[in-house]
mmCIF file of N, CA, C and O in Angstrom:
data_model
loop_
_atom_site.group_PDB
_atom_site.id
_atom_site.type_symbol
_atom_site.label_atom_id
_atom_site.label_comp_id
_atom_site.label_asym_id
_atom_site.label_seq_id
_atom_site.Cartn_x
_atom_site.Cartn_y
_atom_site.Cartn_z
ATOM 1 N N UNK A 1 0.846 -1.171 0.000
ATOM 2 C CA UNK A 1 0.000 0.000 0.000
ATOM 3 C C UNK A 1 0.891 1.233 0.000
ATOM 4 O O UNK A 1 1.894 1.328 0.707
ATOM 5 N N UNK A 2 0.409 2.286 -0.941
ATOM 6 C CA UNK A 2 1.445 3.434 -0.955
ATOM 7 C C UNK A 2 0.322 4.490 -0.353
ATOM 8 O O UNK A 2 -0.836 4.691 -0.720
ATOM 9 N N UNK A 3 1.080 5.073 0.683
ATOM 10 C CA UNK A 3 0.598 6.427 1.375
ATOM 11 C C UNK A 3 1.412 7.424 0.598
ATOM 12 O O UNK A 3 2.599 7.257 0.319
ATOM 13 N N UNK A 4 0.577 8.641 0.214
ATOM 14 C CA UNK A 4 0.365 9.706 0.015
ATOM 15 C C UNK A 4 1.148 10.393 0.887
ATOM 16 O O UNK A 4 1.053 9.856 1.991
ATOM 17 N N UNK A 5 2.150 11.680 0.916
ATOM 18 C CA UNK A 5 2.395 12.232 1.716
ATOM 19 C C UNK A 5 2.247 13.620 1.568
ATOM 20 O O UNK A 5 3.090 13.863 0.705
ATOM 21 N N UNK A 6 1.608 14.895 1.917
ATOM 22 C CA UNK A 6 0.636 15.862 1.476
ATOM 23 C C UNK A 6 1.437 16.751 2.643
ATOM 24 O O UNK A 6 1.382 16.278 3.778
ATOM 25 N N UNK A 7 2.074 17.823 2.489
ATOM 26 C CA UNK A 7 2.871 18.577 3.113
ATOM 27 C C UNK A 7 1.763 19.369 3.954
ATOM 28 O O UNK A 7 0.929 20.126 3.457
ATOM 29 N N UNK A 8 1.910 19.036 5.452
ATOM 30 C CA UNK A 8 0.310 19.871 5.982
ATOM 31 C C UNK A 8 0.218 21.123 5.970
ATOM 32 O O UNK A 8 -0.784 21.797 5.731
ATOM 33 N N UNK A 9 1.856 21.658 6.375
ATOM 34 C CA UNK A 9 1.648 23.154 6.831
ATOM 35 C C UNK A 9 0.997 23.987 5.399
ATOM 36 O O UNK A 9 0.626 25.161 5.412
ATOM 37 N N UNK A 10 0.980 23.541 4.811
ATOM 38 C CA UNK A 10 -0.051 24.426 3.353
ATOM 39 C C UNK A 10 -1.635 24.645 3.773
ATOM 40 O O UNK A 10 -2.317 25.516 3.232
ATOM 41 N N UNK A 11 -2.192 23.685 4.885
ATOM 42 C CA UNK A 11 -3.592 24.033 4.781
ATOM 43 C C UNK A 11 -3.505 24.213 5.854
ATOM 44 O O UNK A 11 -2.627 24.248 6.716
ATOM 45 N N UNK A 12 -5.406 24.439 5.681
ATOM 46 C CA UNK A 12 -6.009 25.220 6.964
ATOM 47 C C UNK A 12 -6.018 24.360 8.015
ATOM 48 O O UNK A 12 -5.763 23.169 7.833
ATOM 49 N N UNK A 13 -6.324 24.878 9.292
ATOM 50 C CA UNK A 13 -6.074 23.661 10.366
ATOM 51 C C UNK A 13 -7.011 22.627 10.515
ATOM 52 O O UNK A 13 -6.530 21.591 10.974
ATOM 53 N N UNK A 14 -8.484 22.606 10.200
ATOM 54 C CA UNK A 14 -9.272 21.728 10.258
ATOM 55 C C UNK A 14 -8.829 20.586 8.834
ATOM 56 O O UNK A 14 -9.045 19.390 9.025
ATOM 57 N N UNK A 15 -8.206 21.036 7.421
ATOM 58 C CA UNK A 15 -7.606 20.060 6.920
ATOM 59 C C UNK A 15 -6.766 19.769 7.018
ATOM 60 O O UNK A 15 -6.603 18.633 6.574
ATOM 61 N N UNK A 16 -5.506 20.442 7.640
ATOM 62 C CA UNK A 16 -4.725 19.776 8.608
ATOM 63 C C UNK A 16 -4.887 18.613 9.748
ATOM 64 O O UNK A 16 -3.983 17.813 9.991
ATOM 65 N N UNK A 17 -6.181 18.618 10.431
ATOM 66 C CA UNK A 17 -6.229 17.551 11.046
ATOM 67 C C UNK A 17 -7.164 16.007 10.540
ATOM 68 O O UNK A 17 -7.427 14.878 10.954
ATOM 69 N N UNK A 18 -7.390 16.871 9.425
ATOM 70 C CA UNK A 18 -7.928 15.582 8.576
ATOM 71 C C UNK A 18 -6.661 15.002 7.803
ATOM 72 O O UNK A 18 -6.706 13.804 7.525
ATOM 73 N N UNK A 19 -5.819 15.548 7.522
ATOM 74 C CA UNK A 19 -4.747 15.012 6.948
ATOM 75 C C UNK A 19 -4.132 13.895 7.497
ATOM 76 O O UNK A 19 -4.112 12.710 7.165
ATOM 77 N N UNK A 20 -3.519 14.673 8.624
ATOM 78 C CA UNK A 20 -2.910 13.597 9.554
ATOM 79 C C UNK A 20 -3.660 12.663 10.092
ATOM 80 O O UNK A 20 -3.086 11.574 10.073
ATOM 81 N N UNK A 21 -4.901 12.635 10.653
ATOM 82 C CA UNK A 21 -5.478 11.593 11.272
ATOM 83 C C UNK A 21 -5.812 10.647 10.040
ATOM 84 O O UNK A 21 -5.672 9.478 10.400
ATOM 85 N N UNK A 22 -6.291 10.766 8.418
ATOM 86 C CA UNK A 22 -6.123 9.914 7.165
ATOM 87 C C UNK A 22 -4.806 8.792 7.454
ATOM 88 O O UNK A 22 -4.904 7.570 7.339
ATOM 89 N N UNK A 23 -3.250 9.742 7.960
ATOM 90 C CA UNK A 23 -2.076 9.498 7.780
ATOM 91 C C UNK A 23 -2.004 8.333 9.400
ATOM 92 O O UNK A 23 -1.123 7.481 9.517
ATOM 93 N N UNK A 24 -2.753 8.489 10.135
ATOM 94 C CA UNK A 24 -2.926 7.755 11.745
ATOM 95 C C UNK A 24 -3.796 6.690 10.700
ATOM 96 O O UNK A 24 -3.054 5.838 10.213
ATOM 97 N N UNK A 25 -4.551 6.637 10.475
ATOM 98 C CA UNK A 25 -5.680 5.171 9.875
ATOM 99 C C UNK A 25 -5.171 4.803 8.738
ATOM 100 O O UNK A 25 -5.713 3.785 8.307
ATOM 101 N N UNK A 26 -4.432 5.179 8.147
ATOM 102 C CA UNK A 26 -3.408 4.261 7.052
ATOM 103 C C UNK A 26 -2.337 3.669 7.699
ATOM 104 O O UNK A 26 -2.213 2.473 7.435
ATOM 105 N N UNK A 27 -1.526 4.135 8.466
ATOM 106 C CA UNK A 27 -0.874 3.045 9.235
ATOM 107 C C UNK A 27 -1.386 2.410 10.078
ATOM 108 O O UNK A 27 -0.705 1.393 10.208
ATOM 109 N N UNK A 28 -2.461 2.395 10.961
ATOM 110 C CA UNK A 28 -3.018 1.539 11.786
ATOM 111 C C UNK A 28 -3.505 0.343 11.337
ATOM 112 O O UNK A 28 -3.608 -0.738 11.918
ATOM 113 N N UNK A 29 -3.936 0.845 9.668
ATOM 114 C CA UNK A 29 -4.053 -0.498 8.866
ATOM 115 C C UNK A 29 -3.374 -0.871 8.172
ATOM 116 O O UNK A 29 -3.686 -1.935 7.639
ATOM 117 N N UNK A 30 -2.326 -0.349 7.856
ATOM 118 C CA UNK A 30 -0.844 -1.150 7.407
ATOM 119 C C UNK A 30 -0.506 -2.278 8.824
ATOM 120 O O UNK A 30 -0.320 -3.487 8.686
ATOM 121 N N UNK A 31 -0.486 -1.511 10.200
ATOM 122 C CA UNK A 31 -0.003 -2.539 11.531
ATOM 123 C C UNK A 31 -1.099 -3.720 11.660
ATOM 124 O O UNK A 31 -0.811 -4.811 12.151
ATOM 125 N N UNK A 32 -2.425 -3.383 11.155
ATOM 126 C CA UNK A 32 -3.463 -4.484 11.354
ATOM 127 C C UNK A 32 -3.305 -5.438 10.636
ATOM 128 O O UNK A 32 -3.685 -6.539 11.034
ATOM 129 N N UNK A 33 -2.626 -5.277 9.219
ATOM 130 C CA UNK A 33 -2.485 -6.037 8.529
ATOM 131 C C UNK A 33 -1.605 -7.267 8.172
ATOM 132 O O UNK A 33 -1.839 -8.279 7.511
ATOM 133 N N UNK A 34 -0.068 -6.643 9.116
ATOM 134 C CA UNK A 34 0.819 -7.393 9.038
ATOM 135 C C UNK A 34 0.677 -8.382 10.450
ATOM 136 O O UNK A 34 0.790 -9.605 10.529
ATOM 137 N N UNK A 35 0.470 -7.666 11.215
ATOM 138 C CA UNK A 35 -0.293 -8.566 12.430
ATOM 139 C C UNK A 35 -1.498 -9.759 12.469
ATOM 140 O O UNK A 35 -1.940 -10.587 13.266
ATOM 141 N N UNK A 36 -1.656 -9.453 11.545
ATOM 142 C CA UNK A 36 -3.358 -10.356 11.174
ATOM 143 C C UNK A 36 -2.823 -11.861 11.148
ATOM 144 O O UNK A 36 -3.641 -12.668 11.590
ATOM 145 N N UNK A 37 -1.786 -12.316 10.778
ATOM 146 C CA UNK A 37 -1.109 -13.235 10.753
ATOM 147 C C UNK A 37 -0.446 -14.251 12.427
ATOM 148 O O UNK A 37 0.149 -15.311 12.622
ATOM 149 N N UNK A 38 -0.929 -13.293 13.162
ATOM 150 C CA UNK A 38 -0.009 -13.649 14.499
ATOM 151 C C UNK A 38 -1.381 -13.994 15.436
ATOM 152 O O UNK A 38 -1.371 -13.722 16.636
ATOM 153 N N UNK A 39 -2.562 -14.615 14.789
ATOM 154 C CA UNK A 39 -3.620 -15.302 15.583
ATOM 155 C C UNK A 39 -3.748 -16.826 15.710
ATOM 156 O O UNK A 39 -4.459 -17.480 16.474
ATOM 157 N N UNK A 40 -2.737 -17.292 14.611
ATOM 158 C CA UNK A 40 -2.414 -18.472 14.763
ATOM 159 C C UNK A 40 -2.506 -19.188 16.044
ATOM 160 O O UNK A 40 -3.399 -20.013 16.240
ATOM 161 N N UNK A 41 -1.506 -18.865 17.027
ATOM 162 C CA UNK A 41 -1.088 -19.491 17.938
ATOM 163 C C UNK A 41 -1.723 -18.728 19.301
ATOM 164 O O UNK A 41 -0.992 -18.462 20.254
ATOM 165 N N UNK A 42 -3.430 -18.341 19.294
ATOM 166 C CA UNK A 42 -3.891 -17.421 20.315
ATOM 167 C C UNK A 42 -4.365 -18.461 21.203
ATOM 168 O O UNK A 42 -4.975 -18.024 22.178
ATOM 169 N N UNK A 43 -4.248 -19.738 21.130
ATOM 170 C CA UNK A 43 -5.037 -20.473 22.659
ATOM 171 C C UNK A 43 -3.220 -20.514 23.277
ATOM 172 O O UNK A 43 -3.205 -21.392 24.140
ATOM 173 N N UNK A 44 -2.442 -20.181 23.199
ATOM 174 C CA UNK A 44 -1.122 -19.923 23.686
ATOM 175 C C UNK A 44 -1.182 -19.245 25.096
ATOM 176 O O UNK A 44 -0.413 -19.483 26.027
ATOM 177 N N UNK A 45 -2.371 -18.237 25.097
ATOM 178 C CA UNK A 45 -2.641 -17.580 26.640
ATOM 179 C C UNK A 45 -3.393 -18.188 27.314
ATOM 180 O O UNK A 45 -3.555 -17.385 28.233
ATOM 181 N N UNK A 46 -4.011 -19.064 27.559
ATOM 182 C CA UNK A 46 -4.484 -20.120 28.373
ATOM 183 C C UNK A 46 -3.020 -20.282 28.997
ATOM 184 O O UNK A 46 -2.497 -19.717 29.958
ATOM 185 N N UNK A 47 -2.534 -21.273 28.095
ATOM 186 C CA UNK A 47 -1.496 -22.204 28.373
ATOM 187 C C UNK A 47 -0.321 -21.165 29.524
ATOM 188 O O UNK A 47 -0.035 -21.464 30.684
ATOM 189 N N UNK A 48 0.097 -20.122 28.863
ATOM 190 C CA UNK A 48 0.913 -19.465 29.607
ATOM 191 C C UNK A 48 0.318 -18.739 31.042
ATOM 192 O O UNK A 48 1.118 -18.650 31.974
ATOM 193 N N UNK A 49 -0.877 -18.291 31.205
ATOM 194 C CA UNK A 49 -1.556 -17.985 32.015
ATOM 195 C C UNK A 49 -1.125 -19.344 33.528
ATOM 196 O O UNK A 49 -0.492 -19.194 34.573
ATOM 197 N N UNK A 50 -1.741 -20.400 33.009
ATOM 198 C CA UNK A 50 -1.825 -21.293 33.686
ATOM 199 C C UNK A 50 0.178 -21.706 34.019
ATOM 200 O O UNK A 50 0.524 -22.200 35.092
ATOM 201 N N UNK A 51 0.663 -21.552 33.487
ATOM 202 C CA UNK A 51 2.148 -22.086 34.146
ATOM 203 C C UNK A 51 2.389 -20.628 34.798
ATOM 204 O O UNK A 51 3.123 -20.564 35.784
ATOM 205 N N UNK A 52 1.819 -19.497 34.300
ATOM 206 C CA UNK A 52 2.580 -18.531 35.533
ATOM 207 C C UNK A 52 1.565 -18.542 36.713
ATOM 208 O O UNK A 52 2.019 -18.553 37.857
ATOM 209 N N UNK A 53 0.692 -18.541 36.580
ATOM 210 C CA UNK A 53 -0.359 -19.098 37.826
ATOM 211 C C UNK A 53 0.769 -20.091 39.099
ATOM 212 O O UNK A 53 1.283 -19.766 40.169
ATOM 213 N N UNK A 54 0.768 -21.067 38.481
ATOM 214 C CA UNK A 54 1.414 -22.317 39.212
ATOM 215 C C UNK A 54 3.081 -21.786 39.650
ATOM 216 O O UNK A 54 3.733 -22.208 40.605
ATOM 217 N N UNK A 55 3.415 -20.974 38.859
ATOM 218 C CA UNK A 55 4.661 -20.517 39.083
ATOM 219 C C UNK A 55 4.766 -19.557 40.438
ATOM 220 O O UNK A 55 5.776 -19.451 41.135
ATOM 221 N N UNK A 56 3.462 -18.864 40.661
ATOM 222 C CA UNK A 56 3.259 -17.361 41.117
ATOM 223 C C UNK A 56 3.104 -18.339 42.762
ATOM 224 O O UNK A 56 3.676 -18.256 43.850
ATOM 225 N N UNK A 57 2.231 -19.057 42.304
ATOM 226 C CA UNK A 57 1.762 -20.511 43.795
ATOM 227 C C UNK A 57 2.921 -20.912 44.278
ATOM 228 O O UNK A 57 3.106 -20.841 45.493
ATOM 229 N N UNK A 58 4.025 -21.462 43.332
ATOM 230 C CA UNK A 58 5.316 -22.219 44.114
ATOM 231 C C UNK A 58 6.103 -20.946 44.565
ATOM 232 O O UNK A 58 7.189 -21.343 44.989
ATOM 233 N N UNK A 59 6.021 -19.629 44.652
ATOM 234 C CA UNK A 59 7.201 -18.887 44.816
ATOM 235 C C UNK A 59 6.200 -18.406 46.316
ATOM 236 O O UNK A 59 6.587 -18.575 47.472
ATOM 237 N N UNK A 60 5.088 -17.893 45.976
ATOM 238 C CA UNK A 60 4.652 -18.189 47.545
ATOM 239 C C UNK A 60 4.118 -18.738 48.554
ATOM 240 O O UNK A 60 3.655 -18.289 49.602
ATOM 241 N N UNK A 61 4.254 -19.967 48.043
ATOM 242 C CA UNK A 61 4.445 -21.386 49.129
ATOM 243 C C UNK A 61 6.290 -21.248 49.686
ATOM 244 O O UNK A 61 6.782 -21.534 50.778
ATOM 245 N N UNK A 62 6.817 -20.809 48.672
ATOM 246 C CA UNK A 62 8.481 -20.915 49.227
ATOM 247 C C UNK A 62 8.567 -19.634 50.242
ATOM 248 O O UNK A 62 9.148 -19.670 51.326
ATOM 249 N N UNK A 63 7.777 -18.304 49.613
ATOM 250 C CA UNK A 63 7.550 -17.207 50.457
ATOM 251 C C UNK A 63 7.191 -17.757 51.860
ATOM 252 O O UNK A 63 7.866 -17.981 52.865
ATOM 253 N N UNK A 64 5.891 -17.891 51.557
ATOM 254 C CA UNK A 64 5.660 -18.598 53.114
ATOM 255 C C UNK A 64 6.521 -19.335 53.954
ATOM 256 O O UNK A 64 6.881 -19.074 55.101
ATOM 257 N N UNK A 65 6.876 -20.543 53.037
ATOM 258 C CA UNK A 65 7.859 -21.266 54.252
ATOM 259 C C UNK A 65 9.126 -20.600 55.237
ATOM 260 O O UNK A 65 9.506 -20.880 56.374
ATOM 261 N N UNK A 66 9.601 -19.533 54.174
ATOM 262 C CA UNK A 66 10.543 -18.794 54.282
ATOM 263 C C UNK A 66 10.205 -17.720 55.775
ATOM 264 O O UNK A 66 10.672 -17.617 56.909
ATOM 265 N N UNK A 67 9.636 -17.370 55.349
ATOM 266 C CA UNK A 67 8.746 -15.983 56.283
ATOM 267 C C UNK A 67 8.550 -16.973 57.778
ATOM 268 O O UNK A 67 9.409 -16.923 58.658
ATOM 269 N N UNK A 68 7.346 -17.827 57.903
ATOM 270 C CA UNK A 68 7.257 -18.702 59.025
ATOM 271 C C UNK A 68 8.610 -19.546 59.835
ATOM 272 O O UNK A 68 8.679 -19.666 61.058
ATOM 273 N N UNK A 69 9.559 -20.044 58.926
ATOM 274 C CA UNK A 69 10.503 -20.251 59.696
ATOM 275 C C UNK A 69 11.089 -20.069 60.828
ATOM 276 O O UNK A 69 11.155 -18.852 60.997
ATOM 277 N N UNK A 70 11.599 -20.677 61.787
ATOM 278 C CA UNK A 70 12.042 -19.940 63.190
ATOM 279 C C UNK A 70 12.691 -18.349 63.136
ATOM 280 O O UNK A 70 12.275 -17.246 63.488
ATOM 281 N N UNK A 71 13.939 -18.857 62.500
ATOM 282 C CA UNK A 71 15.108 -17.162 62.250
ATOM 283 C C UNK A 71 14.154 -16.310 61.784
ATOM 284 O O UNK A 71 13.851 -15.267 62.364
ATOM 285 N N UNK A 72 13.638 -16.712 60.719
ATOM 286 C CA UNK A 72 12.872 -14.788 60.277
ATOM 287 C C UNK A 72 11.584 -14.640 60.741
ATOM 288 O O UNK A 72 10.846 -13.668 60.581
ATOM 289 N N UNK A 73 11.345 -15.742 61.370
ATOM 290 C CA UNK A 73 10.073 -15.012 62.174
ATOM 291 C C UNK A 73 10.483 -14.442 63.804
ATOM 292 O O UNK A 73 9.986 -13.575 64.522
ATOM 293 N N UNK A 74 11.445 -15.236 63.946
ATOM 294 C CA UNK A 74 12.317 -14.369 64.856
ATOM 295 C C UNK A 74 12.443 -12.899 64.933
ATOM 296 O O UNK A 74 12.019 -12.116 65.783
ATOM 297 N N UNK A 75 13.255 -12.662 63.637
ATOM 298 C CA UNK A 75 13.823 -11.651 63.495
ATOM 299 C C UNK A 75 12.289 -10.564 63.306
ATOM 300 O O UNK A 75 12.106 -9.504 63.906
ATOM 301 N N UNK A 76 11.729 -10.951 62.712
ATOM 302 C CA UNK A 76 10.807 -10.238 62.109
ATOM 303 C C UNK A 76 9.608 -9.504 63.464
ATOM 304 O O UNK A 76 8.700 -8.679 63.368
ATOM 305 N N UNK A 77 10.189 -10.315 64.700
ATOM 306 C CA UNK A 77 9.498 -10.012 65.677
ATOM 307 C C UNK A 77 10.090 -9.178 66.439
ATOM 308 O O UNK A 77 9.457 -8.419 67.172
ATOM 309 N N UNK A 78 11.594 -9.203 66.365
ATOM 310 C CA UNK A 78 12.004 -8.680 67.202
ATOM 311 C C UNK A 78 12.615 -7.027 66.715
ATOM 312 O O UNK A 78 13.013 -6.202 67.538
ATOM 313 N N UNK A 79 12.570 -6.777 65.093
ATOM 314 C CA UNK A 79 12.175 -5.523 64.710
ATOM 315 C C UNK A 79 11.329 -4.920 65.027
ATOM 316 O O UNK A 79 11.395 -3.743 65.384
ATOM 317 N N UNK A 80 10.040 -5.809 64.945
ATOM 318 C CA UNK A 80 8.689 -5.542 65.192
ATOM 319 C C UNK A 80 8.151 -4.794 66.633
ATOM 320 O O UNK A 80 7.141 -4.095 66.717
ATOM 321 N N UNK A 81 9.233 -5.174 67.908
ATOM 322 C CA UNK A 81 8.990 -5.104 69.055
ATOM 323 C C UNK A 81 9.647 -3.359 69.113
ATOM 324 O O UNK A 81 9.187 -2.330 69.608
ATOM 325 N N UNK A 82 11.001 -3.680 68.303
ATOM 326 C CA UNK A 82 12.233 -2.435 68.627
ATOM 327 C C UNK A 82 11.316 -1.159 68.162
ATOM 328 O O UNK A 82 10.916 -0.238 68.874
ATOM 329 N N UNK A 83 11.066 -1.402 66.560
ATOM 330 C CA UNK A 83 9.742 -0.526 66.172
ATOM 331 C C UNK A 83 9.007 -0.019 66.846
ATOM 332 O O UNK A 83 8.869 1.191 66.669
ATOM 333 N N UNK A 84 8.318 -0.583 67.759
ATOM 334 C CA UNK A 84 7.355 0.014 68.267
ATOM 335 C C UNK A 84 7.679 0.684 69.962
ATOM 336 O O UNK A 84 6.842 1.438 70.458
ATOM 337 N N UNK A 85 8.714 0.382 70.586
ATOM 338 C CA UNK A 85 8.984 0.669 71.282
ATOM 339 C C UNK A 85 10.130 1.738 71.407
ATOM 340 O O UNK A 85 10.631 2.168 72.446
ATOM 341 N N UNK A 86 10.414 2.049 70.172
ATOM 342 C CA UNK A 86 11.123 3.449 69.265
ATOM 343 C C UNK A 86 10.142 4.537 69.551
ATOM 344 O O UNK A 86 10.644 5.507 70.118
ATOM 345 N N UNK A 87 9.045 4.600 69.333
ATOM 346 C CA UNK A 87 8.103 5.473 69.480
ATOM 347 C C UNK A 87 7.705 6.485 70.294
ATOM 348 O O UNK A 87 6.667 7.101 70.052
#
């Protein structure tokens, strides 16, 4: 597809903004077009959805274990105490 290129500053401003916005919807459908091709592989977001799901689960199950542990729940208490008794 060949776009036209129409030097704006020559017109008035209301065809000035018809110009350019012509020049916005000719490439939006030049990008629609070459893209149109990349629906192939769209049940792909299920699939990825679901492993970062499970991914997001194992990092805070490890969070958790981590956090509950003796030492940092230790620690985490005994900031907790200094904190407030800073006050």
């Amino acid at each position: 597809m060949t776009v036209h290129v129409v030097p704006v500053r020559h017109h008035s401003p209301a065809r000035r903004i018809r110009v350019l916005l012509r020049r916005r919807v000719d490439w939006l459908a030049v990008r629609a077009r070459r893209l149109g091709g990349a629906r192939a592989d769209a049940g792909m977001t299920t699939a990825e959805y679901a492993v970062g799901t499970v991914a997001a689960c194992a990092f805070a199950a490890l969070l958790y274990k981590v956090v509950t542990s003796g030492a940092v729940s230790g620690a985490l208490s005994e900031l907790l105490n200094r904190a407030l008794h800073a006050v």
